[in-house]
Short mmCIF file of C-alpha atoms in Angstrom, two decimals:
data_model
loop_
_atom_site.label_atom_id
_atom_site.label_comp_id
_atom_site.label_asym_id
_atom_site.label_seq_id
_atom_site.Cartn_x
_atom_site.Cartn_y
_atom_site.Cartn_z
CA MET G 2 97.23 85.92 101.62
CA ALA G 3 94.23 85.94 103.45
CA ALA G 4 93.36 82.07 102.28
CA THR G 5 96.46 80.93 104.44
CA GLY G 6 96.09 78.96 107.65
CA ARG G 7 97.29 81.56 109.81
CA ALA G 8 95.31 84.38 107.89
CA GLU G 9 92.60 82.95 110.03
CA SER G 10 94.14 82.81 113.49
CA ARG G 11 94.85 86.51 113.04
CA GLY G 12 91.77 87.55 111.99
CA MET G 13 89.91 87.87 115.35
CA ARG G 14 92.63 90.35 116.23
CA ARG G 15 93.12 92.50 112.69
CA ARG G 16 88.57 92.88 112.96
CA GLY G 17 89.19 94.33 116.44
CA LEU G 18 91.76 96.65 115.80
CA LEU G 19 90.12 97.62 112.30
CA LYS G 20 86.72 98.37 114.50
CA ALA G 21 88.71 100.16 116.61
CA ALA G 22 90.33 102.33 114.08
CA LEU G 23 87.11 103.42 112.29
CA PRO G 24 86.13 106.00 115.07
CA LEU G 25 89.52 107.54 114.15
CA GLY G 26 89.05 107.51 110.13
CA ALA G 27 85.62 108.97 111.19
CA ALA G 28 87.34 111.88 113.10
CA ALA G 29 90.20 112.47 110.51
CA THR G 30 87.42 113.14 107.94
CA ALA G 31 85.44 115.33 109.71
CA LEU G 32 88.26 117.51 111.19
CA GLY G 33 89.87 117.21 107.45
CA THR G 34 93.64 119.54 107.17
CA GLY G 35 92.55 123.02 107.60
CA SER G 36 93.38 123.46 104.04
CA ALA G 37 90.81 125.13 102.14
CA ALA G 38 89.18 121.91 100.77
CA ALA G 39 88.38 121.36 104.54
CA THR G 40 86.88 124.84 105.46
CA GLY G 41 85.25 125.52 102.62
CA LYS G 42 86.77 128.31 101.67
CA ALA G 43 88.62 127.42 97.42
CA PRO G 44 91.80 129.66 96.81
CA ALA G 45 91.21 133.04 94.59
CA ASP G 46 93.35 131.05 91.85
CA ALA G 47 91.75 128.18 91.79
CA PRO G 48 90.55 126.65 88.67
CA ALA G 49 86.50 126.39 88.26
CA ARG G 50 85.90 122.89 89.16
CA ARG G 51 82.89 120.96 87.45
CA GLY G 52 81.42 119.27 90.42
CA ARG G 53 82.55 115.96 89.40
CA ASP G 54 86.00 114.65 87.15
CA ARG G 55 87.72 113.56 89.08
CA ILE G 56 89.46 110.03 87.19
CA ASP G 57 90.46 107.31 90.33
CA VAL G 58 93.09 105.23 89.07
CA HIS G 59 92.88 103.05 92.10
CA CYS G 60 90.08 100.96 93.29
CA HIS G 61 88.48 97.73 93.30
CA LEU G 62 85.42 95.28 92.04
CA ILE G 63 84.08 92.96 93.42
CA PRO G 64 80.99 91.20 91.12
CA ASP G 65 78.94 88.91 93.12
CA PHE G 66 79.97 85.15 91.14
CA TYR G 67 83.37 86.87 92.60
CA ARG G 68 82.75 87.16 96.08
CA ARG G 69 80.76 83.63 95.46
CA SER G 70 83.61 81.87 94.54
CA LEU G 71 86.15 83.96 96.96
CA GLY G 72 84.22 82.60 99.76
CA ALA G 73 83.81 78.74 98.68
CA HIS G 74 87.56 78.75 98.86
CA GLY G 75 87.73 80.53 102.73
CA ILE G 76 88.55 83.70 101.45
CA THR G 77 86.81 86.19 103.56
CA GLU G 78 89.55 88.99 104.53
CA ILE G 79 91.78 90.39 101.66
CA GLY G 80 95.12 92.07 103.08
CA GLY G 81 93.79 91.76 106.64
CA VAL G 82 90.38 93.51 105.42
CA PRO G 83 87.24 91.71 105.42
CA VAL G 84 86.04 91.71 101.45
CA PRO G 85 83.69 94.82 101.79
CA ALA G 86 80.34 94.95 99.46
CA TRP G 87 80.45 95.89 96.03
CA SER G 88 78.50 96.88 93.35
CA PRO G 89 77.70 99.35 90.46
CA ALA G 90 75.28 101.32 91.91
CA LEU G 91 77.87 101.56 95.06
CA ALA G 92 80.43 102.64 93.02
CA VAL G 93 78.04 105.26 91.51
CA GLY G 94 77.09 106.40 95.06
CA PHE G 95 80.64 107.27 96.12
CA MET G 96 81.59 108.86 92.88
CA ASN G 97 78.80 111.35 93.33
CA ARG G 98 80.15 112.05 96.73
CA TYR G 99 83.32 112.66 96.10
CA GLY G 100 83.08 114.64 92.97
CA ILE G 101 84.79 111.36 90.42
CA GLN G 102 83.42 110.96 87.15
CA THR G 103 85.18 107.58 86.80
CA GLN G 104 87.09 104.73 88.54
CA VAL G 105 89.58 103.06 86.76
CA VAL G 106 88.92 99.15 88.91
CA SER G 107 90.75 96.43 88.98
CA VAL G 108 90.94 93.17 90.89
CA SER G 109 92.89 93.37 94.15
CA GLU G 110 94.64 90.58 96.29
CA PRO G 111 94.22 87.71 95.42
CA GLY G 112 93.04 88.30 91.87
CA VAL G 113 92.43 84.15 90.68
CA THR G 114 95.45 82.99 92.39
CA TYR G 115 93.76 81.26 95.28
CA LEU G 116 92.58 78.94 91.86
CA SER G 117 94.30 76.16 92.14
CA SER G 118 93.77 74.83 88.32
CA ALA G 119 95.19 76.61 85.36
CA LYS G 120 91.80 76.40 83.45
CA ASP G 121 89.72 77.58 86.39
CA ARG G 122 92.25 80.30 86.62
CA VAL G 123 92.11 81.25 82.35
CA ALA G 124 87.70 80.76 83.01
CA MET G 125 87.86 82.83 86.01
CA ALA G 126 90.65 85.70 84.33
CA GLN G 127 88.21 86.25 81.16
CA ARG G 128 84.80 86.36 83.54
CA LEU G 129 85.75 89.10 85.42
CA ASN G 130 87.51 90.97 82.26
CA THR G 131 84.17 90.12 79.98
CA TYR G 132 82.27 91.23 82.76
CA THR G 133 84.01 94.76 83.37
CA SER G 134 84.40 94.80 79.68
CA ARG G 135 80.98 94.81 78.80
CA ASP G 136 78.99 95.24 81.76
CA LEU G 137 81.38 98.50 83.22
CA ILE G 138 83.89 100.08 80.66
CA HIS G 139 81.30 100.00 77.48
CA ALA G 140 77.65 99.84 79.78
CA THR G 141 75.20 101.27 77.61
CA SER G 142 72.46 102.12 80.34
CA ALA G 143 72.40 106.30 81.20
CA HIS G 144 73.94 105.81 85.21
CA LEU G 145 76.89 103.68 84.02
CA LYS G 146 78.08 105.29 81.04
CA GLY G 147 81.23 107.12 81.28
CA ARG G 148 81.53 105.83 85.19
CA PHE G 149 84.44 103.06 84.58
CA GLY G 150 87.34 102.05 83.27
CA GLY G 151 89.15 98.84 84.26
CA PHE G 152 92.62 97.07 84.21
CA ALA G 153 92.30 93.63 83.25
CA VAL G 154 93.26 90.42 85.81
CA LEU G 155 95.68 88.18 84.11
CA PRO G 156 95.10 83.86 84.80
CA LEU G 157 98.45 83.54 87.00
CA GLY G 158 98.84 81.34 89.96
CA GLY G 159 100.79 81.46 93.23
CA THR G 160 103.30 79.05 91.30
CA VAL G 161 104.05 80.97 87.87
CA GLY G 162 105.47 78.59 84.85
CA GLU G 163 105.80 78.80 81.18
CA GLN G 164 102.28 77.93 80.86
CA ASP G 165 101.30 80.19 82.82
CA VAL G 166 102.75 83.13 81.33
CA SER G 167 101.36 82.03 77.56
CA TYR G 168 97.98 81.78 79.38
CA ALA G 169 98.68 85.41 80.45
CA VAL G 170 99.97 86.36 77.19
CA THR G 171 96.55 85.42 75.10
CA GLU G 172 94.46 86.95 77.80
CA ALA G 173 96.07 90.18 77.94
CA ARG G 174 95.92 90.44 74.06
CA ARG G 175 92.56 89.82 74.60
CA ALA G 176 91.75 91.98 76.84
CA VAL G 177 93.28 95.42 75.16
CA ARG G 178 92.20 94.57 71.54
CA GLU G 179 89.15 92.58 71.83
CA LEU G 180 87.52 93.75 74.85
CA ARG G 181 88.91 97.43 74.66
CA MET G 182 90.25 97.46 78.48
CA ASP G 183 92.64 100.16 79.79
CA GLY G 184 95.41 98.85 80.77
CA VAL G 185 96.51 95.21 82.23
CA GLY G 186 97.01 94.69 86.08
CA LEU G 187 99.77 92.76 87.44
CA PHE G 188 100.60 91.85 92.02
CA SER G 189 103.65 92.90 92.90
CA SER G 190 104.82 89.60 93.23
CA TYR G 191 103.65 85.80 92.63
CA GLY G 192 104.33 83.03 94.71
CA GLY G 193 107.73 84.81 96.09
CA ARG G 194 108.54 85.50 92.60
CA TYR G 195 108.39 88.83 91.97
CA LEU G 196 108.01 90.73 88.26
CA GLY G 197 111.80 90.98 86.91
CA ASP G 198 112.15 86.80 87.18
CA PRO G 199 112.58 85.65 83.22
CA VAL G 200 109.85 83.60 83.59
CA PHE G 201 108.02 87.00 82.93
CA ALA G 202 109.79 87.90 80.03
CA PRO G 203 107.40 86.71 77.56
CA LEU G 204 104.77 88.66 79.23
CA MET G 205 106.54 91.57 79.32
CA LYS G 206 107.27 91.46 76.00
CA ALA G 207 103.34 90.99 74.61
CA LEU G 208 102.57 94.18 77.10
CA ASP G 209 105.47 96.11 75.54
CA ASP G 210 104.03 95.13 72.33
CA LEU G 211 100.78 96.61 73.11
CA GLY G 212 101.90 100.03 74.54
CA ALA G 213 99.96 98.86 78.01
CA MET G 214 99.59 100.93 80.97
CA VAL G 215 100.37 98.29 83.21
CA PHE G 216 99.08 98.65 87.30
CA ILE G 217 100.85 96.90 89.73
CA HIS G 218 98.97 96.26 92.44
CA PRO G 219 100.79 94.62 96.12
CA VAL G 220 100.22 91.16 97.80
CA THR G 221 100.71 90.04 101.36
CA PRO G 222 104.32 88.94 100.46
CA GLN G 223 104.95 85.11 101.43
CA ASP G 224 106.22 84.64 105.16
CA TYR G 225 106.06 88.35 106.50
CA PRO G 226 107.02 89.22 110.04
CA ASP G 227 103.70 89.21 111.74
CA LEU G 228 103.20 91.94 113.68
CA GLY G 229 99.03 91.34 114.17
CA LEU G 230 98.43 93.74 112.13
CA PRO G 231 97.20 93.84 108.92
CA PRO G 232 99.08 93.79 106.79
CA PHE G 233 98.10 96.50 104.20
CA LEU G 234 99.38 99.02 106.63
CA TYR G 235 102.99 98.36 106.06
CA GLU G 236 103.65 94.96 103.98
CA PHE G 237 101.87 96.27 101.16
CA THR G 238 104.12 99.10 100.48
CA PHE G 239 107.05 96.98 100.95
CA ASP G 240 106.17 94.57 98.43
CA THR G 241 105.60 97.22 95.84
CA THR G 242 108.96 98.53 96.71
CA ARG G 243 110.09 94.94 96.17
CA ALA G 244 109.13 94.44 92.83
CA LEU G 245 109.83 98.02 91.38
CA VAL G 246 113.98 97.71 92.50
CA ASP G 247 113.88 93.97 91.46
CA MET G 248 112.75 95.40 87.50
CA LEU G 249 115.21 97.93 87.59
CA TYR G 250 118.20 95.50 88.37
CA LYS G 251 116.72 93.12 86.34
CA GLY G 252 116.40 95.49 83.16
CA VAL G 253 112.83 95.34 82.67
CA TYR G 254 112.08 99.34 82.21
CA GLN G 255 114.89 99.50 79.50
CA ARG G 256 114.43 96.13 77.63
CA TYR G 257 110.63 97.35 77.36
CA PRO G 258 110.27 100.99 77.31
CA ARG G 259 106.98 101.13 75.46
CA ILE G 260 105.16 99.78 79.05
CA ARG G 261 103.61 102.64 81.05
CA TRP G 262 104.28 101.68 84.86
CA LEU G 263 101.65 102.63 87.67
CA ALA G 264 102.70 101.90 90.84
CA ALA G 265 99.48 101.36 93.13
CA HIS G 266 99.71 103.56 97.15
CA ALA G 267 102.44 106.22 95.89
CA GLY G 268 104.99 103.24 95.38
CA GLY G 269 104.98 101.81 98.36
CA THR G 270 108.46 103.53 99.49
CA LEU G 271 110.28 103.27 96.62
CA PRO G 272 110.56 107.43 96.85
CA TYR G 273 111.77 108.13 99.92
CA ILE G 274 114.30 104.91 99.09
CA SER G 275 114.50 106.06 95.48
CA TYR G 276 118.04 107.56 95.85
CA ARG G 277 119.75 104.52 98.08
CA THR G 278 117.92 101.73 95.61
CA SER G 279 119.57 103.42 92.86
CA LEU G 280 122.92 103.58 94.08
CA LEU G 281 124.26 100.53 92.03
CA THR G 282 122.93 101.73 89.08
CA LEU G 283 124.96 105.66 89.69
CA THR G 284 128.59 104.49 90.43
CA PRO G 285 131.31 107.11 90.31
CA ALA G 286 132.33 106.00 86.80
CA ILE G 287 128.52 105.52 85.42
CA ALA G 288 127.64 108.76 86.53
CA GLN G 289 130.88 110.64 84.92
CA GLN G 290 129.85 109.10 81.87
CA VAL G 291 126.61 110.37 81.49
CA GLY G 292 127.05 113.83 82.83
CA ALA G 293 125.44 113.41 86.29
CA ALA G 294 127.35 115.32 88.91
CA GLY G 295 128.05 112.45 91.30
CA LEU G 296 125.81 109.73 93.40
CA ASP G 297 123.04 112.71 93.79
CA ASP G 298 120.27 111.14 91.87
CA SER G 299 117.67 108.57 91.35
CA SER G 300 117.75 105.77 88.15
CA PRO G 301 115.67 107.82 85.73
CA HIS G 302 113.85 104.59 85.15
CA PHE G 303 111.98 105.55 88.79
CA ARG G 304 111.46 108.92 87.43
CA LYS G 305 109.19 107.69 84.70
CA LEU G 306 106.62 105.62 86.92
CA PHE G 307 103.59 106.93 87.54
CA TYR G 308 102.36 107.10 91.05
CA ASP G 309 98.90 107.12 92.20
CA THR G 310 97.83 108.64 95.56
CA ALA G 311 95.89 106.01 96.94
CA LEU G 312 95.94 106.03 101.11
CA SER G 313 99.08 108.30 100.47
CA PRO G 314 97.69 111.93 99.84
CA ALA G 315 99.85 113.22 103.12
CA PRO G 316 103.03 115.32 102.22
CA GLN G 317 105.08 112.67 103.78
CA ALA G 318 104.34 110.95 100.51
CA MET G 319 103.42 112.84 98.14
CA LYS G 320 106.25 115.42 98.61
CA SER G 321 108.76 112.67 98.01
CA VAL G 322 106.78 111.37 94.78
CA ARG G 323 106.43 114.98 93.62
CA GLU G 324 110.37 115.30 94.44
CA LEU G 325 111.10 112.29 92.24
CA ALA G 326 108.73 111.98 89.50
CA GLY G 327 107.00 115.79 89.29
CA THR G 328 103.06 116.64 89.33
CA GLU G 329 102.83 114.84 86.00
CA HIS G 330 103.42 111.63 87.06
CA VAL G 331 100.82 111.37 89.71
CA LEU G 332 97.10 110.22 89.44
CA PHE G 333 94.91 110.22 91.72
CA ALA G 334 93.22 107.28 93.58
CA THR G 335 91.13 106.09 96.49
CA ASP G 336 91.61 102.82 96.63
CA TRP G 337 87.54 102.20 97.12
CA PRO G 338 86.05 99.89 98.54
CA PHE G 339 88.55 98.57 100.51
CA ALA G 340 89.31 102.21 101.80
CA SER G 341 85.74 103.11 102.58
CA ALA G 342 86.51 103.75 106.56
CA LEU G 343 88.34 106.62 105.49
CA PHE G 344 85.49 108.16 103.20
CA LEU G 345 82.47 108.32 105.26
CA GLY G 346 81.29 111.70 104.00
CA ALA G 347 81.12 114.05 101.42
CA GLY G 348 83.11 116.46 99.22
CA ASP G 349 86.97 116.54 98.68
CA PRO G 350 88.04 113.44 99.46
CA ALA G 351 91.75 113.98 99.73
CA PRO G 352 92.52 117.46 101.19
CA GLN G 353 96.23 116.62 102.28
CA LEU G 354 96.89 117.19 98.22
CA ASP G 355 96.46 120.96 99.06
CA GLU G 356 99.77 120.43 101.22
CA THR G 357 101.87 119.33 98.89
CA PHE G 358 100.09 120.54 94.99
CA SER G 359 98.34 124.07 93.96
CA PRO G 360 94.69 124.23 93.22
CA ALA G 361 96.28 124.02 88.93
CA GLU G 362 98.43 121.14 90.23
CA ARG G 363 95.94 119.26 91.75
CA LEU G 364 93.41 119.73 88.97
CA ALA G 365 95.80 118.26 87.15
CA VAL G 366 96.46 115.34 89.29
CA GLU G 367 93.01 114.51 89.46
CA ARG G 368 91.90 114.39 86.54
CA SER G 369 94.08 115.86 83.28
CA ASN G 370 97.13 113.26 84.23
CA ALA G 371 95.40 110.51 83.99
CA LEU G 372 93.49 111.66 80.89
CA ALA G 373 96.67 112.05 79.10
CA GLN G 374 97.55 108.41 80.29
CA PHE G 375 94.23 107.18 79.33
CA PRO G 376 93.16 108.44 76.11
CA ALA G 377 90.62 106.14 74.72
CA LEU G 378 89.01 106.61 78.47
CA ALA G 379 89.43 110.13 77.57
CA ALA G 380 87.77 109.75 74.57
CA ARG G 381 84.53 107.54 76.12
CA ILE G 382 83.99 110.49 78.91
CA GLY G 383 84.07 113.47 75.65
CA ALA G 384 87.03 114.99 77.19
CA GLY G 385 90.00 115.36 74.90
CA PRO G 386 93.57 114.52 76.22
CA ALA G 387 95.37 116.91 78.15
#
């Protein structure tokens, strides 16, 4: 986590690496991939785009009061990246440049885990969720109306006990039922405890009762090997994978079937290793009983998850996701403002998607799949679910 002592010692190296990478990001944005979007020529069979129709399901908010609180606790980096600038106006400007109608925002690492008092965590989570609901999701001003959805942050800390989970249950219910938020955000782990841990069972039951869409965002894991690189480059993907595999073997997907799970960054490394990580559920005896043709598949629970495209639009990732879960389970995302160095111009925010999806499929990935999974959002922007 950015607040730990060793993060400070690595900060200078990481900032240097990030500064060195910025020109590369600019060049990649300028060059594109040679796709139709990059050349400006649309295929003849491309559905008509309406100029601003994308739904971005993975991006973050950093209100001023939250930024000040982070700073007061010595947190100036998140995932090895300096805390970026954010405001509703900056978010709308970004959306307008890249044809995005609505962002579904969430709170990134560290959430409220940096606060040592349960009372303080509850207060900050409530303040963040109330702000997100009142000032963004249900804003009435003309320039913000319909531009935001949001996942609730829960008051879980680095050390999770029964009382913490009880507070989280209460806030999840308030966020979905009273604040009318679009879902709930959870981290891949809390103090080394992954989401399949029995301590989270009451929360999982509450989320199942709500039929919630739950967004899993990674965190920097404890005691990870230091390669001198920002942990968002690789450790975030590994921690997401750990959480998803842990929930499979702890029976979370099976016991709480009404929860819809959205995995950040294309599910980390899961699509690529979904077969291998499913092996203990696909023994020959079980395969024979369910009519499977032997050890040639992945867990059906992994196929039911939803995966976003944030920092993962390239075919190496997207073709794995598509093979595992199908196009209808892929949702467009940018990870802005943490990924702002990758978005230095305007136009198509992810031209690499053309290498995996047809024009009609891209429209589904970038819009209609999200509308189907977020019906309240669809109603707010005047678009019926697909």
